[in-house]
Short mmCIF file of C-alpha atoms in Angstrom, two decimals:
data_model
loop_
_atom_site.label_atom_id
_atom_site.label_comp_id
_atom_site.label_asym_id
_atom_site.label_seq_id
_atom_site.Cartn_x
_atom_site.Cartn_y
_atom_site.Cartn_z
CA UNK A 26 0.00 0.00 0.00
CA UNK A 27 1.66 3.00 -1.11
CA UNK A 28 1.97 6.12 1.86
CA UNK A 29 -0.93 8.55 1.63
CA UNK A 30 0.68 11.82 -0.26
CA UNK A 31 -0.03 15.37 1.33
CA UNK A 32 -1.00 17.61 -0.82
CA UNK A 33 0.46 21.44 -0.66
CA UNK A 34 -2.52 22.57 -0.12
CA UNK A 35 -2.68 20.87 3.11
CA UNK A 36 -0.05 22.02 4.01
CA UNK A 37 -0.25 25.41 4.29
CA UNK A 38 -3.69 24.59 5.79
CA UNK A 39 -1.87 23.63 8.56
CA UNK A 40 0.79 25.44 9.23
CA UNK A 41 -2.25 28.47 8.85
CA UNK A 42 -3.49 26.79 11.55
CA UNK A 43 -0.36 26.51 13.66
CA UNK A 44 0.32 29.97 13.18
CA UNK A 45 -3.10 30.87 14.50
CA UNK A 46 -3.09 28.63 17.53
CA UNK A 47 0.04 30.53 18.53
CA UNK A 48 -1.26 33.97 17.93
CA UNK A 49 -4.30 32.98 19.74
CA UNK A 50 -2.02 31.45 22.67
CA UNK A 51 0.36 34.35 23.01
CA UNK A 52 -2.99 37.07 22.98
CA UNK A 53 -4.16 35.04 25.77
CA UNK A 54 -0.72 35.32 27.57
CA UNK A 55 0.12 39.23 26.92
CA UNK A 56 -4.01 39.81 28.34
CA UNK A 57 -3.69 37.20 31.11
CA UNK A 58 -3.48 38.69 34.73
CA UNK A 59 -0.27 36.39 34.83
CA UNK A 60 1.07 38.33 31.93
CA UNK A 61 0.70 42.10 33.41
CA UNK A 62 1.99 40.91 36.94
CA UNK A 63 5.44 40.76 38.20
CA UNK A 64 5.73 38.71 41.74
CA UNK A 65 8.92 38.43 43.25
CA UNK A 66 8.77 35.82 46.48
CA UNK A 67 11.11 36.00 49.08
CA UNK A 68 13.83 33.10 48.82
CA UNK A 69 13.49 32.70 52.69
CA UNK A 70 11.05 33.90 54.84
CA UNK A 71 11.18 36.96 56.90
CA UNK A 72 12.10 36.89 60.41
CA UNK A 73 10.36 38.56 63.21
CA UNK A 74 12.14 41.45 64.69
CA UNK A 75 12.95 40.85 68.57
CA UNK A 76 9.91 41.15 71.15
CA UNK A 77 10.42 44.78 72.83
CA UNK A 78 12.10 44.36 75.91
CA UNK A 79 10.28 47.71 78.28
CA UNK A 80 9.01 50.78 76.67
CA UNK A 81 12.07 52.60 75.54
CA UNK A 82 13.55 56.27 77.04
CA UNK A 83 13.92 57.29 73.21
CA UNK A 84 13.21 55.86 69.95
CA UNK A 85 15.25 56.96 66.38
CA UNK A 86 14.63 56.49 62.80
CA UNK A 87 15.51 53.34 61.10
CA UNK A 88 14.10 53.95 57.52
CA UNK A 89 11.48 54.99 55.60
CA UNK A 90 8.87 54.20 52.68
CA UNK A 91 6.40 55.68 50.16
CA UNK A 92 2.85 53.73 51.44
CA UNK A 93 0.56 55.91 50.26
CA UNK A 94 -1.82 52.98 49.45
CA UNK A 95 -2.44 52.37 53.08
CA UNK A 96 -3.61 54.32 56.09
CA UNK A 97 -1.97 52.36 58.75
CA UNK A 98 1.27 50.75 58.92
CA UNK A 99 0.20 46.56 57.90
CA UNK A 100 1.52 44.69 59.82
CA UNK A 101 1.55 41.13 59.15
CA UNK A 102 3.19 38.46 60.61
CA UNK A 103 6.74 38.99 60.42
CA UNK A 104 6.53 41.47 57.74
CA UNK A 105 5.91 45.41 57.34
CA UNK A 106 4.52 45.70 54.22
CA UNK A 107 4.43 49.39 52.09
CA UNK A 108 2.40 49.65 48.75
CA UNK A 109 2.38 52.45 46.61
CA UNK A 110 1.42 53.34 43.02
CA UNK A 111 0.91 49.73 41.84
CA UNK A 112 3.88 47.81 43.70
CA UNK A 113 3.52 46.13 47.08
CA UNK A 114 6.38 45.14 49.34
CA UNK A 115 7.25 43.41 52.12
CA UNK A 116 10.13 44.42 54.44
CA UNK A 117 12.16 43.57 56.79
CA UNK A 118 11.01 45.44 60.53
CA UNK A 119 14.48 46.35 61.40
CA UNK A 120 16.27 47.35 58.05
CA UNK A 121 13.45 48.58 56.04
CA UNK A 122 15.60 45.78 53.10
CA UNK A 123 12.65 44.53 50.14
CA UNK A 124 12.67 41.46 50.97
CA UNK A 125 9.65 40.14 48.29
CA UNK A 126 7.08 42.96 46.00
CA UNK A 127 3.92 42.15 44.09
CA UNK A 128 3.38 44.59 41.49
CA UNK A 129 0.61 44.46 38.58
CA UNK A 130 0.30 47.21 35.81
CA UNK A 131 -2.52 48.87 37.10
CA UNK A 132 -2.86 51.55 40.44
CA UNK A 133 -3.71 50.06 44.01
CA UNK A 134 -6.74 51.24 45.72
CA UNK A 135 -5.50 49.79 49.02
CA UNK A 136 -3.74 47.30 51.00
CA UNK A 137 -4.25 45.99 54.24
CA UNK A 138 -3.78 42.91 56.58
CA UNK A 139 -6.55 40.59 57.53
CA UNK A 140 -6.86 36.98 58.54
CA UNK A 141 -4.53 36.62 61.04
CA UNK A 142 -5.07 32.96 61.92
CA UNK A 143 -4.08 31.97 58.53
CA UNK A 144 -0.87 30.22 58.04
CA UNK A 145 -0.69 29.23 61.90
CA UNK A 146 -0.79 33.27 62.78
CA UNK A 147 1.13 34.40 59.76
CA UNK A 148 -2.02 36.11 58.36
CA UNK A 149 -2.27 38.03 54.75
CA UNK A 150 -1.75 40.76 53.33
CA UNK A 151 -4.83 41.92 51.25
CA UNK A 152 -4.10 43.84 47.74
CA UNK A 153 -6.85 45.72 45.69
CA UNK A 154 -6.10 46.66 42.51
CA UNK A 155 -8.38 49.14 40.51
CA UNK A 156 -10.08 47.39 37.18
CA UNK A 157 -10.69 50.87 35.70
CA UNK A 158 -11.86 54.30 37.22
CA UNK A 159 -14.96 53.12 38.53
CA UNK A 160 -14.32 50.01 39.89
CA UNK A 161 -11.61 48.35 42.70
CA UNK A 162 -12.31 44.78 41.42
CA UNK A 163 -9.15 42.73 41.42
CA UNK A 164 -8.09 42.01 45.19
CA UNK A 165 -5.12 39.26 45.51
CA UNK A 166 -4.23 37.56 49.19
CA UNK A 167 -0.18 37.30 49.58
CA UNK A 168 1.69 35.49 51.88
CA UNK A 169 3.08 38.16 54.40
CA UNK A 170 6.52 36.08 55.17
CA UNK A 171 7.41 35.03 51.92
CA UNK A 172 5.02 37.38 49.06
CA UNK A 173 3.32 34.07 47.46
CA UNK A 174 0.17 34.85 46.37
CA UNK A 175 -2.37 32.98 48.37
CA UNK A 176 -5.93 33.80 46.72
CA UNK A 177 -7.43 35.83 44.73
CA UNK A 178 -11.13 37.51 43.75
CA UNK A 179 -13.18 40.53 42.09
CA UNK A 180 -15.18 42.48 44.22
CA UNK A 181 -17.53 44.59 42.85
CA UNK A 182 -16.98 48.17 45.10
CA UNK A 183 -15.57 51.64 44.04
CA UNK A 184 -12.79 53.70 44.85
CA UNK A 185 -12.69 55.20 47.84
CA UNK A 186 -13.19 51.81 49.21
CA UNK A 187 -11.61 50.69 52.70
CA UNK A 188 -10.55 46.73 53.89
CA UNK A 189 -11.55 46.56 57.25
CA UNK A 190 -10.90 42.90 58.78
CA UNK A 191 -11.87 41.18 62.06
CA UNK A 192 -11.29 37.68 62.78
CA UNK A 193 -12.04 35.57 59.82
CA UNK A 194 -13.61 37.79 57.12
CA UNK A 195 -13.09 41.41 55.87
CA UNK A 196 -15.28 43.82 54.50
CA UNK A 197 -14.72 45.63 51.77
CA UNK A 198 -16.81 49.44 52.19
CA UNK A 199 -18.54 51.55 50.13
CA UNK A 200 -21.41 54.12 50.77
CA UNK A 201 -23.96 52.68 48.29
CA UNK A 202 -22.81 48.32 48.29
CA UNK A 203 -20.00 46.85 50.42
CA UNK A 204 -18.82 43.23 50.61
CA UNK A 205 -17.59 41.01 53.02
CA UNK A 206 -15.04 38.20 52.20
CA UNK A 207 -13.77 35.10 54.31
CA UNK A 208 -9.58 34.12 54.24
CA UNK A 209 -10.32 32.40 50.87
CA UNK A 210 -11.79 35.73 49.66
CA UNK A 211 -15.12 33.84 48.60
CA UNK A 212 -17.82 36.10 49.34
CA UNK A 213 -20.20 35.80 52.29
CA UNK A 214 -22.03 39.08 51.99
CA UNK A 215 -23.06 41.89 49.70
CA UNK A 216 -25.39 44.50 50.81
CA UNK A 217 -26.58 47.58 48.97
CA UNK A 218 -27.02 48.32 45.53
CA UNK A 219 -26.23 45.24 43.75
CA UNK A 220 -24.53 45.72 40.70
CA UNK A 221 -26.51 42.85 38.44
CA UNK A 222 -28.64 40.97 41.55
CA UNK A 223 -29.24 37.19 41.10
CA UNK A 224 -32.28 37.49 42.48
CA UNK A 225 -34.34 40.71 42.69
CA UNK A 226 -36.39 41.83 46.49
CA UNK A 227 -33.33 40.29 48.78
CA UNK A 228 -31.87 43.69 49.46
CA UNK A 229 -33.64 44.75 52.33
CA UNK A 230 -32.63 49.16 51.51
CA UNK A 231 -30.61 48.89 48.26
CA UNK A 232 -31.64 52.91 48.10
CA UNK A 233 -29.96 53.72 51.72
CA UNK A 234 -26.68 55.11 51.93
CA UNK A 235 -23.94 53.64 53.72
CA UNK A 236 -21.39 56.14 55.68
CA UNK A 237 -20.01 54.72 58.77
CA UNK A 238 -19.07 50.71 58.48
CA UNK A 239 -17.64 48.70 61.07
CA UNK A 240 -16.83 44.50 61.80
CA UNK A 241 -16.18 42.46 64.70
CA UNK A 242 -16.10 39.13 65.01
CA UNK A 243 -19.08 37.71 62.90
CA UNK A 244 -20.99 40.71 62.59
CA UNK A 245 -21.30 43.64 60.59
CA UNK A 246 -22.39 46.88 61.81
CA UNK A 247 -24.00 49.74 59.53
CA UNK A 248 -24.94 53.29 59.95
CA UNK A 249 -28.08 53.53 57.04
CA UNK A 250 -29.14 57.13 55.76
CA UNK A 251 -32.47 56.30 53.93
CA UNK A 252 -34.99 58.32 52.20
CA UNK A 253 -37.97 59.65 53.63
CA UNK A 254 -36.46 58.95 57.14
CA UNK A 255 -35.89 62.05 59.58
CA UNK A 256 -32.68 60.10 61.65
CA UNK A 257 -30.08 57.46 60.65
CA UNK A 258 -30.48 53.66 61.35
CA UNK A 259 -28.05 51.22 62.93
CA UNK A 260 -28.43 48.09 61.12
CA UNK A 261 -26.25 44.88 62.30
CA UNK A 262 -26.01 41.67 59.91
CA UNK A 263 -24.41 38.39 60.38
CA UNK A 264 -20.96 38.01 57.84
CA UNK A 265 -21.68 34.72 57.02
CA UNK A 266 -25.46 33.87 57.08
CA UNK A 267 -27.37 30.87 56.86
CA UNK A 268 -29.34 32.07 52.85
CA UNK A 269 -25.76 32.55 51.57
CA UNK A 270 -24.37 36.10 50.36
CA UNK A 271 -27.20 37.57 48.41
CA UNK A 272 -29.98 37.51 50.74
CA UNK A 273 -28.25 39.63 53.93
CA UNK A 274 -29.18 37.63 57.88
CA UNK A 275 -30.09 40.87 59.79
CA UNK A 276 -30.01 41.17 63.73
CA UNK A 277 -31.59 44.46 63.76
CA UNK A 278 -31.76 47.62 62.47
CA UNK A 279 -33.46 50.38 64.20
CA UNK A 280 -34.21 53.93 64.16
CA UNK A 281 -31.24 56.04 65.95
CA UNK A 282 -32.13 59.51 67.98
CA UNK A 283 -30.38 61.52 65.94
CA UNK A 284 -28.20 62.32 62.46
CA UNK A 285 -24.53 62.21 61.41
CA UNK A 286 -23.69 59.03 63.35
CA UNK A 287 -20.58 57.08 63.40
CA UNK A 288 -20.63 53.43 64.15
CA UNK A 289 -17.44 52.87 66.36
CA UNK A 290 -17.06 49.32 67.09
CA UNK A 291 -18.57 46.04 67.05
CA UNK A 292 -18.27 43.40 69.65
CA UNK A 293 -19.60 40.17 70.87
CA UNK A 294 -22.03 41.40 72.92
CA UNK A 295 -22.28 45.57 71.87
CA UNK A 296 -22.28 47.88 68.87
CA UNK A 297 -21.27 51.27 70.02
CA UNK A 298 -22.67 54.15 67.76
CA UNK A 299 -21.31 58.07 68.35
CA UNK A 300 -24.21 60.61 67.62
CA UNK A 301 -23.55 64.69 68.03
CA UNK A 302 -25.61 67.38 69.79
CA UNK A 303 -24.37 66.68 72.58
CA UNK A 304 -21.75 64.08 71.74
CA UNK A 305 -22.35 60.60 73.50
CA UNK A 306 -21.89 57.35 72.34
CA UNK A 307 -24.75 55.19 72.50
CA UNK A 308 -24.52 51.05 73.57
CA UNK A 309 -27.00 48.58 71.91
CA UNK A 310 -26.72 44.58 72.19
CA UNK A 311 -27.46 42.44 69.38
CA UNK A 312 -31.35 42.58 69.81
CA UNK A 313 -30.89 46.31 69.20
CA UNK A 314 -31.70 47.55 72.14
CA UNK A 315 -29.83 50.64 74.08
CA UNK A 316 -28.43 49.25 76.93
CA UNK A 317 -25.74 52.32 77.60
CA UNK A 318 -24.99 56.10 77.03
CA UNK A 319 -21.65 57.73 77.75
CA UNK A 320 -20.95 61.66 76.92
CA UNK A 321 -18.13 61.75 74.86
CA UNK A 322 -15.85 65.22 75.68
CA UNK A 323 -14.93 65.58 72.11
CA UNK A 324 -15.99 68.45 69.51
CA UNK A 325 -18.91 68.64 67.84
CA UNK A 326 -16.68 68.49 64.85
CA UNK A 327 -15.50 65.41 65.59
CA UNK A 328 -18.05 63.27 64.24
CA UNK A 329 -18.49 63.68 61.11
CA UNK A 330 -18.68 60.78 58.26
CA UNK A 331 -15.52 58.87 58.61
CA UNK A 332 -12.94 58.75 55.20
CA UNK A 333 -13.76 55.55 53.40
CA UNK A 334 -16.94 54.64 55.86
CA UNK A 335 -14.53 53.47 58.64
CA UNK A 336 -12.99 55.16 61.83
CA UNK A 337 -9.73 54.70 62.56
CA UNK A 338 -9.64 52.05 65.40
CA UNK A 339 -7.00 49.67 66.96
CA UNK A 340 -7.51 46.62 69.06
CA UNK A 341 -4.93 44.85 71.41
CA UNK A 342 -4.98 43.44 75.00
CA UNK A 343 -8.84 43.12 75.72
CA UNK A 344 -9.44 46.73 74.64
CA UNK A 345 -10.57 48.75 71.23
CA UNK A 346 -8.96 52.55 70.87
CA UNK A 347 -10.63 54.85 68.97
CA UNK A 348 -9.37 58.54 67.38
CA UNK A 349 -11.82 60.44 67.19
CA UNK A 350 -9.87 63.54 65.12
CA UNK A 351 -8.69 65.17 68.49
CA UNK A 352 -8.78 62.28 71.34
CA UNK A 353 -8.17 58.56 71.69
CA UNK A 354 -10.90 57.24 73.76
CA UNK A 355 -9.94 53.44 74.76
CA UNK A 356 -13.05 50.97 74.93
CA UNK A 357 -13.39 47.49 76.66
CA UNK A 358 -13.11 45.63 73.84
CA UNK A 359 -16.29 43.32 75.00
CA UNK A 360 -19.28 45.47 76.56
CA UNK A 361 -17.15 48.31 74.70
CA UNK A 362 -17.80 51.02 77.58
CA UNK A 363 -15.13 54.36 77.78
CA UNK A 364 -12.09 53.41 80.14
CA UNK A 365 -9.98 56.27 79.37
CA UNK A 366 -9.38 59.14 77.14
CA UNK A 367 -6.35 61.13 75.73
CA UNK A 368 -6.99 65.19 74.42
CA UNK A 369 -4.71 66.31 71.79
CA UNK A 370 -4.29 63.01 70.27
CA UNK A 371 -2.85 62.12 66.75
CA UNK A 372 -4.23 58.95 66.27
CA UNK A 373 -5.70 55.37 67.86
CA UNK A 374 -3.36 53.81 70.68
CA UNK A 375 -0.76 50.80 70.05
CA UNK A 376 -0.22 48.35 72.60
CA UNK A 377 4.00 47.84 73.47
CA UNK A 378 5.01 45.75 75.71
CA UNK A 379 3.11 45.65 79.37
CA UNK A 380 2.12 49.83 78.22
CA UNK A 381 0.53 51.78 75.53
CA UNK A 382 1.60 54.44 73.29
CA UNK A 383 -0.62 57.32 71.81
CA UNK A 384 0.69 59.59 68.92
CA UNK A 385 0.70 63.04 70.20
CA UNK A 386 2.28 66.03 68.86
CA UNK A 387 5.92 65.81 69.91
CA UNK A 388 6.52 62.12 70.61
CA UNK A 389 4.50 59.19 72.04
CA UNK A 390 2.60 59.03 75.24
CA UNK A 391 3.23 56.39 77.09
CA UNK A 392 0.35 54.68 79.41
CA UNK A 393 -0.04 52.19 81.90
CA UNK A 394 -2.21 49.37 80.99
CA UNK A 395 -4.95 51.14 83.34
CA UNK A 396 -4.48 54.60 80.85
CA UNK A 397 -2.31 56.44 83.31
CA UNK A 398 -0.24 59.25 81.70
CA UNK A 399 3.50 58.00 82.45
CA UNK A 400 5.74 59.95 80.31
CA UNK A 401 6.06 60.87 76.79
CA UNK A 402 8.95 59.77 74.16
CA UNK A 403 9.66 62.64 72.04
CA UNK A 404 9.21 62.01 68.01
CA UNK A 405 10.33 64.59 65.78
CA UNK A 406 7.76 64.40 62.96
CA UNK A 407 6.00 67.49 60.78
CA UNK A 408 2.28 68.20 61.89
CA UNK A 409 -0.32 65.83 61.27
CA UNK A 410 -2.41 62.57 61.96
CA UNK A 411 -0.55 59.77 63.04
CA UNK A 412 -1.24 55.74 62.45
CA UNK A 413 0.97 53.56 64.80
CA UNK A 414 1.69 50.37 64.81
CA UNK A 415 4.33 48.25 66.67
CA UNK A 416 5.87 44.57 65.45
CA UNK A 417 8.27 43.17 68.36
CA UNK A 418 10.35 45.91 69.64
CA UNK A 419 9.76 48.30 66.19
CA UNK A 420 7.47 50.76 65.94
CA UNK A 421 5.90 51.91 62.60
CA UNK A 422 4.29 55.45 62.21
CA UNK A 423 1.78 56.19 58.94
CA UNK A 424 2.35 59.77 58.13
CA UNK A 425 0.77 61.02 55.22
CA UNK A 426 1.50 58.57 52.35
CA UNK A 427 4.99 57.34 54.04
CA UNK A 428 5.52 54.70 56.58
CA UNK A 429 8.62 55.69 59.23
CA UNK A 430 10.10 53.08 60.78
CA UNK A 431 11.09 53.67 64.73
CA UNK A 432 13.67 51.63 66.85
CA UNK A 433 14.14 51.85 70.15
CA UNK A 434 17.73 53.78 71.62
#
C-alpha cells in the first residue's frame, strides 16, 4: 500500500493553523493577569524582629517608605509591608531591606492585613487593585513572610473603598454596596445596591446610603441614611449567614435619635454608635436595644462621616482605641464602655510591651495598661495625623502617604 501523499494545499492549511493557535495562545498570555503581573517571592522567609524588651527612654529612625496605598502601617506576621502606586512590598522590621514585591500594571486602591489565623498566625496581606476608574475589582491575598500569592477575587466596590478585617472575614466598604469576604476571599455578603442581583427583592434598603461601616467578630455593623427617614439607622447583619451572600441575615436595624452618626465598634455582645448634639456614644446589644450612654468630651466636629466609611480604630490586649480627630478614647473591647481618654491626640493607641503608646504632637505618650499618663517619648515628625503600629520591639508610624520606621535607643 503506497503512503498517503499530502497535498500542498494541506499544508499550508496547517501550518495556517499553527500559526493561529500561537497567535491565539500568546494574545491570551500578553491579556492574562499572569502576563501584566510581576511577583517576586522572598527566597526565605522573613524573620520577626525581637519582642520589645520595656518601653524605651527614646526611639530613632531606622528607615522609611512611600505607602501611600495604606492608612496604617500593615503589619503582618513577620513582615511590614508598604504599597504604593501599583507595587507592594514586604520588608524587613528592622532594616526597612525589600525582601519580596507584588506589582501588577494597574494603580492600588489599598492594602491591608486581615486573617490573622491563617498560616498558623502568619495572616495576609490583602491587595486591591483598581479594574478601571470606577471600579476596585481585582483584590489578591499574599503570603506576608514570603510574598506568594495565596488567593485571589473581584469584588464589585468603588474607589474610595476601605478593607476593614476582624477575625475571619473582611469587609470591603462603600457608601452605596459593600462586601464582606472570608480568608479564601469567597464572598459571604453583599449589601446595597447590587450591581446585576441574582435574584431581585433580597436587598432589604438597596436605596440607603452607607457612611459609617464597622466589623467584629461575625458581625457587621451599619450606619443607614435612607430616604424619607428624619434620623439614621443602625443596622447589624451576620458576615456569614445561613441564605448565603445575596440575601443579607439581619439582627436588627433600628431607628437612631439623631443624624450624622458614626458606628465605632462592634463586639460580641455591643455595637457602640457616636451621635452629636451633645456628643455621646450610644450602647446597643445584638437585639438592638440601648443598653448604655456615655458623653463623649470631644468636639462637635468630631463626628463627622468617617474617610472611606470606617474610623480609625485599633484593638490589642482586651481593649478597642478609637481617634476620634482630636482624642483617643480606649473601649473594653467586649461590653465596649469608655475606660480612658487622651486630648490632643494624633491617632488610635498601640499596645507595646506591658504599656501603651498614643501619637501626640511631639513624641509618644506612654500609658499604663490602666491609661495612666507616664511619660512621653519625644518624636520629631512634621504636623499631622498619626497611624501607629508596633511589630516586636519596632514601631511603625503612617504619616501622610509614608511609613517611618522607629527603633528603640
Amino acid at each position: 500500500m503506497r503512503p498517503e501523499r499530502r497535498r500542498r494545499s494541506d499544508v499550508v492549511v496547517a501550518v495556517a493553523l499553527t500559526v493561529v493557535l500561537i497567535g491565539v495562545t500568546v494574545f491570551l498570555w500578553i491579556t492574562s493577569d499572569a502576563a501584566r503581573t510581576t511577583s517576586r517571592p522572598a527566597t526565605d522567609p522573613i524573620a520577626a524582629p525581637p519582642a520589645a524588651a520595656g518601653v524605651p527612654a527614646g526611639v530613632t529612625e531606622a528607615w522609611r517608605a512611600a505607602s501611600g496605598a495604606t492608612v496604617a502601617p500593615v503589619v503582618a506576621g513577620p513582615a511590614v509591608v508598604t504599597a504604593d502606586g501599583d507595587l507592594v512590598v514586604g520588608r524587613d522590621a528592622l532594616t526597612g531591606e525589600e525582601r519580596w514585591s507584588y506589582q501588577r500594571d494597574r494603580p492600588l486602591c489599598t492594602v491591608a492585613a486581615g486573617f490573622p489565623r491563617a498560616d498558623d498566625g502568619r495572616g495576609r496581606v490583602l491587595a486591591l487593585y483598581a479594574e478601571d476608574s470606577r471600579w476596585c475589582s481585582e483584590l489578591t491575598a499574599l503570603r506576608p513572610d514570603t510574598g506568594a500569592r495565596a488567593a485571589a477575587s473581584n469584588p464589585d466596590v468603588r474607589p474610595g473603598t476601605r478593607l476593614v478585617a476582624a477575625g475571619s472575614s473582611v469587609v470591603a466598604t462603600g457608601t452605596d454596596y459593600l462586601e464582606v469576604m472570608r480568608s479564601d476571599l469567597v464572598k459571604t455578603l453583599e449589601y446595597g445596591a447590587v450591581a446585576v442581583p441574582v435574584q431581585a427583592g433580597q436587598q432589604p434598603r438597596p436605596h440607603c446610603t452607607r457612611p459609617s461601616t464597622a466589623i467584629g467578630g461575625d458581625r457587621l455593623g451599619l450606619v443607614e441614611r435612607c430616604p424619607g427617614e428624619g434620623s439614621d439607622r443602625l443596622t447589624l447583619v451576620a458576615t456569614d449567614g445561613e441564605k448565603g451572600a445575596e440575601e443579607p441575615e439581619i439582627d436588627f436595624s433600628v431607628l437612631l435619635p439623631g443624624v450624622d452618626a458614626v458606628i465605632v465598634a462592634v463586639s460580641a455582645e455591643r455595637v457602640a454608635v457616636a451621635l452629636p448634639g451633645p456628643p455621646r456614644l450610644l450602647l446597643y446589644d445584638h437585639a438592638g436595644q440601648q443598653v448604655g450612654e456615655h458623653p463623649l468630651d470631644v468636639p462637635e466636629s468630631d463626628l463627622t462621616d468617617p474617610p472611606g466609611g470606617a474610623v480609625a480604630t485599633t484593638a490589642y490586649d482586651h481593649r478597642i482605641t478609637w481617634w476620634t480627630g482630636s482624642r483617643t478614647i480606649a473601649l473594653d473591647s467586649r461590653d465596649l464602655s469608655p475606660q480612658w481618654t487622651v486630648p490632643d491626640a494624633l491617632g488610635p493607641a498601640a499596645g507595646y510591651g506591658d504599656a501603651q503608646l498614643v501619637p501626640v504632637p511631639g513624641g509618644l505618650r506612654v500609658l499604663d495598661a490602666l491609661g495612666t499618663e507616664l511619660r512621653t517619648i519625644p518624636v520629631d515628625r512634621p504636623p499631622g495625623p498619626v497611624r501607629l503600629a508596633a511589630l516586636g520591639e519596632m514601631l511603625l508610624e503612617q504619616r501622610g502617604g509614608e511609613v517611618v520606621a522607629l527603633r528603640p535607643l
